[in-house]
């Protein structure tokens, strides 16, 4: 079975259990913490994916990181996944859980890339655009700064991409010239 299917099924089971036990907010907090640790520490990711590191050692590391602060459901979930030698899909499961949580709660996550940080007025404008595109009332805006886009913005909502950046316009112009949409004069 592919890692995506496994991650999707594990995430769905974890979501259903945490909703049933009325502990969804605690579990999403633990999942977000797991992903932030993975983002900050590449060795942690490599350890989870390594077939050389024993399952007991992986489980001990996860318990050391989460046992005092994490929810019982999350700890038990980590134990089950690790004991079944599926720790390599733990991070994919966490990302899928975030996606399913957002779907369950009616939250639309959008990513906006600009060259400078957004002020409050621009944030509100982007939130309104995302609400219009998605039809959802709750919007979580993820800001990224990338000087390579030169100016403008790139807005990503699900599989839709609105590229109003200078580099995007230059790329489009370059493609038009490559396709010879111009008239040669001698």
PDB file of N, CA and C in Angstrom, residues 47-48 50-64 78-79 81-87:
ATOM      1  N   UNK A  47      15.713  10.021  11.532  1.00  0.00           N
ATOM      2  CA  UNK A  47      15.564   8.957  12.520  1.00  0.00           C
ATOM      3  C   UNK A  47      14.238   8.224  12.324  1.00  0.00           C
ATOM      4  N   UNK A  48      13.158   8.962  12.101  1.00  0.00           N
ATOM      5  CA  UNK A  48      11.856   8.331  11.904  1.00  0.00           C
ATOM      6  C   UNK A  48      11.823   7.473  10.642  1.00  0.00           C
ATOM      7  N   UNK A  50      14.473   6.058   9.159  1.00  0.00           N
ATOM      8  CA  UNK A  50      15.572   5.102   9.093  1.00  0.00           C
ATOM      9  C   UNK A  50      15.135   3.686   9.477  1.00  0.00           C
ATOM     10  N   UNK A  51      15.445   2.709   8.626  1.00  0.00           N
ATOM     11  CA  UNK A  51      15.158   1.319   8.990  1.00  0.00           C
ATOM     12  C   UNK A  51      16.199   0.750   9.960  1.00  0.00           C
ATOM     13  N   UNK A  52      17.295   1.460  10.120  1.00  0.00           N
ATOM     14  CA  UNK A  52      18.386   0.997  10.982  1.00  0.00           C
ATOM     15  C   UNK A  52      18.050   1.236  12.459  1.00  0.00           C
ATOM     16  N   UNK A  53      17.412   2.368  12.744  1.00  0.00           N
ATOM     17  CA  UNK A  53      17.055   2.690  14.126  1.00  0.00           C
ATOM     18  C   UNK A  53      15.903   1.786  14.559  1.00  0.00           C
ATOM     19  N   UNK A  54      16.057   1.162  15.708  1.00  0.00           N
ATOM     20  CA  UNK A  54      15.035   0.216  16.185  1.00  0.00           C
ATOM     21  C   UNK A  54      13.735   0.932  16.545  1.00  0.00           C
ATOM     22  N   UNK A  55      12.645   0.185  16.500  1.00  0.00           N
ATOM     23  CA  UNK A  55      11.344   0.768  16.831  1.00  0.00           C
ATOM     24  C   UNK A  55      11.290   1.202  18.298  1.00  0.00           C
ATOM     25  N   UNK A  56      11.977   0.453  19.170  1.00  0.00           N
ATOM     26  CA  UNK A  56      11.998   0.826  20.587  1.00  0.00           C
ATOM     27  C   UNK A  56      12.684   2.167  20.789  1.00  0.00           C
ATOM     28  N   UNK A  57      13.780   2.371  20.072  1.00  0.00           N
ATOM     29  CA  UNK A  57      14.512   3.637  20.202  1.00  0.00           C
ATOM     30  C   UNK A  57      13.660   4.796  19.660  1.00  0.00           C
ATOM     31  N   UNK A  58      12.987   4.576  18.535  1.00  0.00           N
ATOM     32  CA  UNK A  58      12.118   5.610  17.968  1.00  0.00           C
ATOM     33  C   UNK A  58      10.993   5.953  18.944  1.00  0.00           C
ATOM     34  N   UNK A  59      10.405   4.923  19.510  1.00  0.00           N
ATOM     35  CA  UNK A  59       9.317   5.130  20.456  1.00  0.00           C
ATOM     36  C   UNK A  59       9.791   5.861  21.709  1.00  0.00           C
ATOM     37  N   UNK A  60      10.976   5.514  22.200  1.00  0.00           N
ATOM     38  CA  UNK A  60      11.537   6.200  23.369  1.00  0.00           C
ATOM     39  C   UNK A  60      11.781   7.682  23.081  1.00  0.00           C
ATOM     40  N   UNK A  61      12.252   7.980  21.875  1.00  0.00           N
ATOM     41  CA  UNK A  61      12.494   9.383  21.500  1.00  0.00           C
ATOM     42  C   UNK A  61      11.170  10.134  21.424  1.00  0.00           C
ATOM     43  N   UNK A  62      10.169   9.526  20.800  1.00  0.00           N
ATOM     44  CA  UNK A  62       8.854  10.178  20.714  1.00  0.00           C
ATOM     45  C   UNK A  62       8.250  10.394  22.097  1.00  0.00           C
ATOM     46  N   UNK A  63       8.392   9.389  22.961  1.00  0.00           N
ATOM     47  CA  UNK A  63       7.867   9.535  24.319  1.00  0.00           C
ATOM     48  C   UNK A  63       8.607  10.627  25.089  1.00  0.00           C
ATOM     49  N   UNK A  64       9.921  10.691  24.921  1.00  0.00           N
ATOM     50  CA  UNK A  64      10.701  11.721  25.614  1.00  0.00           C
ATOM     51  C   UNK A  64      10.269  13.121  25.171  1.00  0.00           C
ATOM     52  N   UNK A  78       1.132   7.293  18.449  1.00  0.00           N
ATOM     53  CA  UNK A  78       2.560   7.172  18.136  1.00  0.00           C
ATOM     54  C   UNK A  78       3.054   5.757  18.420  1.00  0.00           C
ATOM     55  N   UNK A  79       2.611   5.184  19.535  1.00  0.00           N
ATOM     56  CA  UNK A  79       3.023   3.823  19.903  1.00  0.00           C
ATOM     57  C   UNK A  79       2.562   2.805  18.853  1.00  0.00           C
ATOM     58  N   UNK A  81       1.654   3.260  15.656  1.00  0.00           N
ATOM     59  CA  UNK A  81       2.316   3.474  14.364  1.00  0.00           C
ATOM     60  C   UNK A  81       3.763   2.991  14.414  1.00  0.00           C
ATOM     61  N   UNK A  82       4.464   3.294  15.482  1.00  0.00           N
ATOM     62  CA  UNK A  82       5.866   2.904  15.607  1.00  0.00           C
ATOM     63  C   UNK A  82       6.012   1.391  15.738  1.00  0.00           C
ATOM     64  N   UNK A  83       5.183   0.773  16.540  1.00  0.00           N
ATOM     65  CA  UNK A  83       5.266  -0.684  16.736  1.00  0.00           C
ATOM     66  C   UNK A  83       4.931  -1.463  15.461  1.00  0.00           C
ATOM     67  N   UNK A  84       4.151  -0.863  14.588  1.00  0.00           N
ATOM     68  CA  UNK A  84       3.811  -1.513  13.319  1.00  0.00           C
ATOM     69  C   UNK A  84       4.840  -1.190  12.222  1.00  0.00           C
ATOM     70  N   UNK A  85       5.989  -0.650  12.641  1.00  0.00           N
ATOM     71  CA  UNK A  85       7.063  -0.281  11.710  1.00  0.00           C
ATOM     72  C   UNK A  85       6.600   0.692  10.623  1.00  0.00           C
ATOM     73  N   UNK A  86       5.728   1.609  10.990  1.00  0.00           N
ATOM     74  CA  UNK A  86       5.222   2.614  10.056  1.00  0.00           C
ATOM     75  C   UNK A  86       5.654   4.024  10.451  1.00  0.00           C
ATOM     76  N   UNK A  87       6.714   4.140  11.221  1.00  0.00           N
ATOM     77  CA  UNK A  87       7.141   5.470  11.671  1.00  0.00           C
ATOM     78  C   UNK A  87       7.596   6.345  10.506  1.00  0.00           C
TER      79      UNK A  87
END
